[in-house]
Amino acid sequence: TQLLEQSPQFLSIQEGENLTVYCNSSSVFSSLQWYRQEPGEGPVLLVTVVTGGEVKKLKRLTFQFGDARKDSSLHITAAQPGDTGLYLCAGMEYGNKLVFGAGTILRVKS
Amino acid sequence: NAGVTQTPKFQVLKTGQSMTLQCAQDMNHEYMSWYRQDPGMGLRLIHYSVGAGITDQGEVPNGYNVSRSTTEDFPLRLLSAAPSQTSVYFCASSSTGASNQPQHFGDGTRLSIL
């Protein structure tokens, strides 16, 4: 059973389009992190959100943590081919265990 | 900057063989962990350590052993490899186990069990 549900699993869009990836759980997390992974490499941290309702922006990426700290979203504006990759959300359980969602494979076509 | 170094990068084993996946970090991080990544499953936590001499089980610990004799090293041992352990294994570290600390990942070990 996946503790963190990510949707969609796959996303193929044209350059310039907007997209949103969702990460949902029935559990409360002390924090939630988003990672991006490219083939043959380990995940790289994009952002950490800690406070319920928190919104963080990283250039064209906007991250939101739900008020109840059970869900999060990643919105990309005007996607570019360089955004292609696997996006992973990860929630830190109380007790120092980081649990990951299954990931969203994003492909941005030029 | 070395960061988190995993060796080997690739390995093929026969069922029943044993091996140790190595992980070393040079950032003086207290928290280290091992994950396996399978298609459609994301990363699943195998074992983790909050400091030298302290280890604990994650979500999928069966078939794997770990030890943490130094801050820098966190090896993962497969005592008797099974085809179900075919996966990509990632080691990660962070300065502490605190929820706002970023995890630094190695580039992974791709393991095939025949």
Short mmCIF file of C-alpha atoms in Angstrom, two decimals:
data_model
loop_
_atom_site.label_atom_id
_atom_site.label_comp_id
_atom_site.label_asym_id
_atom_site.label_seq_id
_atom_site.Cartn_x
_atom_site.Cartn_y
_atom_site.Cartn_z
CA THR A 1 0.00 0.00 0.00
CA GLN A 2 1.43 3.34 -1.09
CA LEU A 3 1.29 5.81 1.78
CA LEU A 4 1.65 8.74 -0.61
CA GLU A 5 -0.44 8.71 -3.77
CA GLN A 6 0.92 10.73 -6.67
CA SER A 7 -1.06 11.66 -9.73
CA PRO A 8 -0.84 11.54 -12.59
CA GLN A 9 1.65 8.73 -13.11
CA PHE A 10 2.59 9.95 -16.59
CA LEU A 11 2.27 13.34 -18.22
CA SER A 12 3.25 14.22 -21.78
CA ILE A 13 2.73 17.86 -22.75
CA GLN A 14 3.88 20.44 -25.27
CA GLU A 15 6.39 23.12 -24.43
CA GLY A 16 4.68 26.17 -22.98
CA GLU A 17 1.80 24.33 -21.34
CA ASN A 18 1.07 24.41 -17.62
CA LEU A 19 0.73 21.33 -15.43
CA THR A 20 0.02 20.27 -11.87
CA VAL A 21 1.18 17.16 -10.05
CA TYR A 22 -0.62 16.05 -6.91
CA CYS A 23 0.58 14.18 -3.85
CA ASN A 24 -2.08 12.93 -1.42
CA SER A 25 -2.13 10.92 1.78
CA SER A 26 -4.39 10.06 4.68
CA SER A 27 -1.42 10.59 7.00
CA VAL A 28 -0.12 13.83 8.48
CA PHE A 29 3.51 14.65 7.75
CA SER A 30 5.88 16.93 9.63
CA SER A 31 7.20 18.10 6.27
CA LEU A 32 6.95 17.28 2.62
CA GLN A 33 9.70 17.36 0.03
CA TRP A 34 9.70 17.36 -3.75
CA TYR A 35 12.53 15.77 -5.71
CA ARG A 36 13.41 15.54 -9.40
CA GLN A 37 15.25 12.55 -10.78
CA GLU A 38 16.91 12.11 -14.15
CA PRO A 39 17.80 8.73 -15.70
CA GLY A 40 20.88 7.12 -14.16
CA GLU A 41 21.03 9.57 -11.28
CA GLY A 42 19.72 9.88 -7.75
CA PRO A 43 16.86 12.23 -6.84
CA VAL A 44 17.73 15.86 -6.25
CA LEU A 45 15.79 17.99 -3.79
CA LEU A 46 13.70 20.81 -5.25
CA VAL A 47 11.94 22.11 -2.16
CA THR A 48 10.85 21.35 1.41
CA VAL A 49 7.54 22.62 2.76
CA VAL A 50 6.98 22.50 6.49
CA THR A 51 4.01 24.65 7.47
CA GLY A 52 0.40 23.80 6.60
CA GLY A 53 -0.82 26.12 3.84
CA GLU A 54 2.73 27.05 2.87
CA VAL A 55 3.42 28.09 -0.73
CA LYS A 56 6.94 28.19 -2.15
CA LYS A 57 8.00 29.37 -5.58
CA LEU A 58 11.11 28.29 -7.42
CA LYS A 59 11.21 30.18 -10.74
CA ARG A 60 8.40 28.55 -12.79
CA LEU A 61 7.64 25.94 -10.12
CA THR A 62 5.09 26.54 -7.37
CA PHE A 63 4.77 24.15 -4.45
CA GLN A 64 1.91 24.07 -1.98
CA PHE A 65 1.47 22.17 1.28
CA GLY A 66 -2.11 21.45 2.30
CA ASP A 67 -3.54 23.11 5.39
CA ALA A 68 -3.87 19.73 7.12
CA ARG A 69 -0.34 18.69 6.05
CA LYS A 70 -1.64 15.60 4.27
CA ASP A 71 -1.28 16.70 0.67
CA SER A 72 0.84 18.80 -1.63
CA SER A 73 0.93 19.98 -5.21
CA LEU A 74 3.58 21.02 -7.72
CA HIS A 75 2.56 23.43 -10.46
CA ILE A 76 4.84 24.18 -13.41
CA THR A 77 4.11 27.22 -15.55
CA ALA A 78 5.15 27.30 -19.20
CA ALA A 79 6.89 23.93 -19.13
CA GLN A 80 10.15 23.54 -21.02
CA PRO A 81 11.90 20.41 -22.36
CA GLY A 82 14.46 20.79 -19.58
CA ASP A 83 11.68 20.08 -17.07
CA THR A 84 11.45 16.50 -18.35
CA GLY A 85 12.11 13.97 -15.60
CA LEU A 86 10.65 11.97 -12.75
CA TYR A 87 9.09 14.05 -9.99
CA LEU A 88 8.82 12.49 -6.55
CA CYS A 89 7.08 13.71 -3.44
CA ALA A 90 8.28 12.48 -0.07
CA GLY A 91 6.72 12.93 3.34
CA MET A 92 8.63 12.85 6.58
CA GLU A 93 6.78 10.74 9.10
CA TYR A 94 7.14 11.53 12.76
CA GLY A 95 9.99 9.20 13.72
CA ASN A 96 12.49 10.19 11.02
CA LYS A 97 11.19 8.01 8.21
CA LEU A 98 10.94 9.56 4.77
CA VAL A 99 8.31 7.87 2.59
CA PHE A 100 8.07 8.45 -1.14
CA GLY A 101 5.26 8.50 -3.62
CA ALA A 102 5.53 6.37 -6.78
CA GLY A 103 6.47 9.40 -8.86
CA THR A 104 5.21 11.29 -11.91
CA ILE A 105 7.06 10.91 -15.20
CA LEU A 106 6.92 14.22 -17.05
CA ARG A 107 7.82 14.59 -20.69
CA VAL A 108 7.82 18.03 -22.26
CA LYS A 109 7.94 18.00 -26.05
CA SER A 110 9.39 20.87 -28.04
CA ASN B 1 32.67 17.60 -3.99
CA ALA B 2 32.15 13.86 -3.58
CA GLY B 3 28.89 13.95 -1.58
CA VAL B 4 27.40 10.43 -1.39
CA THR B 5 29.39 7.74 -3.18
CA GLN B 6 27.92 4.34 -3.96
CA THR B 7 29.84 1.32 -5.22
CA PRO B 8 29.52 -0.67 -7.36
CA LYS B 9 27.38 1.07 -9.99
CA PHE B 10 26.28 -2.23 -11.52
CA GLN B 11 26.26 -5.81 -10.26
CA VAL B 12 24.89 -9.14 -11.43
CA LEU B 13 24.50 -11.92 -8.89
CA LYS B 14 23.25 -15.47 -8.89
CA THR B 15 20.47 -16.50 -6.54
CA GLY B 16 21.90 -17.36 -3.14
CA GLN B 17 25.05 -15.28 -3.45
CA SER B 18 25.87 -12.62 -0.91
CA MET B 19 27.24 -9.15 -1.44
CA THR B 20 27.68 -5.78 0.18
CA LEU B 21 26.65 -2.50 -1.40
CA GLN B 22 28.92 0.28 -0.23
CA CYS B 23 27.86 3.82 0.66
CA ALA B 24 30.13 6.59 1.89
CA GLN B 25 29.50 10.28 2.53
CA ASP B 26 32.02 13.02 3.22
CA MET B 27 29.64 15.65 4.58
CA ASN B 28 29.75 14.53 8.23
CA HIS B 29 26.04 13.73 8.06
CA GLU B 30 24.46 11.91 10.97
CA TYR B 31 21.46 10.46 9.12
CA MET B 32 21.92 7.84 6.41
CA SER B 33 19.44 5.57 4.70
CA TRP B 34 19.01 2.94 2.01
CA TYR B 35 16.17 2.80 -0.51
CA ARG B 36 15.26 0.54 -3.35
CA GLN B 37 13.53 1.87 -6.46
CA ASP B 38 11.30 -0.34 -8.56
CA PRO B 39 9.11 0.68 -11.53
CA GLY B 40 5.80 2.12 -10.38
CA MET B 41 6.77 1.82 -6.70
CA GLY B 42 8.82 4.93 -6.08
CA LEU B 43 11.55 4.65 -3.47
CA ARG B 44 10.98 2.34 -0.52
CA LEU B 45 12.99 2.68 2.67
CA ILE B 46 14.99 -0.43 3.60
CA HIS B 47 17.02 0.63 6.65
CA TYR B 48 18.17 3.88 8.15
CA SER B 49 20.59 5.19 10.75
CA VAL B 50 20.45 8.33 12.86
CA GLY B 51 24.10 8.08 13.87
CA ALA B 52 27.07 5.77 14.31
CA GLY B 53 26.08 2.60 16.13
CA ILE B 54 22.34 3.15 15.62
CA THR B 55 20.25 1.52 12.90
CA ASP B 56 16.56 0.85 12.42
CA GLN B 57 14.27 -0.85 9.95
CA GLY B 58 12.34 0.88 7.24
CA GLU B 59 9.43 -0.29 5.15
CA VAL B 60 11.07 -3.30 3.43
CA PRO B 61 13.94 -4.58 5.61
CA ASN B 62 13.62 -8.35 5.05
CA GLY B 63 16.65 -9.90 3.34
CA TYR B 64 18.92 -6.95 4.11
CA ASN B 65 21.31 -6.13 6.93
CA VAL B 66 23.07 -2.88 7.76
CA SER B 67 25.63 -1.61 10.23
CA ARG B 68 26.96 1.86 11.03
CA SER B 69 30.38 1.61 12.63
CA THR B 70 31.49 5.06 11.43
CA THR B 71 29.70 8.30 10.57
CA GLU B 72 30.93 8.10 6.98
CA ASP B 73 29.98 4.58 5.95
CA PHE B 74 26.66 2.72 5.80
CA PRO B 75 27.00 -0.62 3.95
CA LEU B 76 23.97 -2.70 2.91
CA ARG B 77 24.35 -6.47 2.94
CA LEU B 78 22.38 -9.04 1.02
CA LEU B 79 23.00 -12.35 2.78
CA SER B 80 21.35 -14.63 0.22
CA ALA B 81 20.27 -12.82 -2.91
CA ALA B 82 16.85 -13.54 -4.40
CA PRO B 83 15.43 -12.47 -7.81
CA SER B 84 12.92 -10.27 -5.94
CA GLN B 85 15.86 -8.14 -4.84
CA THR B 86 16.60 -7.09 -8.41
CA SER B 87 16.30 -3.32 -8.19
CA VAL B 88 18.13 -0.02 -8.17
CA TYR B 89 19.46 0.79 -4.71
CA PHE B 90 20.00 4.34 -3.50
CA CYS B 91 21.87 5.53 -0.45
CA ALA B 92 21.05 8.93 1.00
CA SER B 93 22.33 11.14 3.80
CA SER B 94 21.25 14.28 5.60
CA SER B 95 22.83 16.36 8.32
CA THR B 96 20.25 15.20 10.86
CA GLY B 97 16.99 13.30 10.71
CA ALA B 98 15.05 16.55 11.11
CA SER B 99 12.09 16.98 8.80
CA ASN B 100 13.41 20.07 7.05
CA GLN B 101 16.77 18.61 6.09
CA PRO B 102 17.43 17.74 2.44
CA GLN B 103 18.38 14.19 1.57
CA HIS B 104 21.50 13.88 -0.57
CA PHE B 105 21.37 10.82 -2.80
CA GLY B 106 24.10 8.79 -4.47
CA ASP B 107 23.79 7.79 -8.11
CA GLY B 108 22.56 4.30 -7.28
CA THR B 109 23.63 0.68 -7.66
CA ARG B 110 21.83 -1.33 -10.32
CA LEU B 111 21.57 -4.90 -9.07
CA SER B 112 20.32 -7.89 -11.04
CA ILE B 113 19.75 -11.27 -9.44
CA LEU B 114 19.58 -14.20 -11.84
#
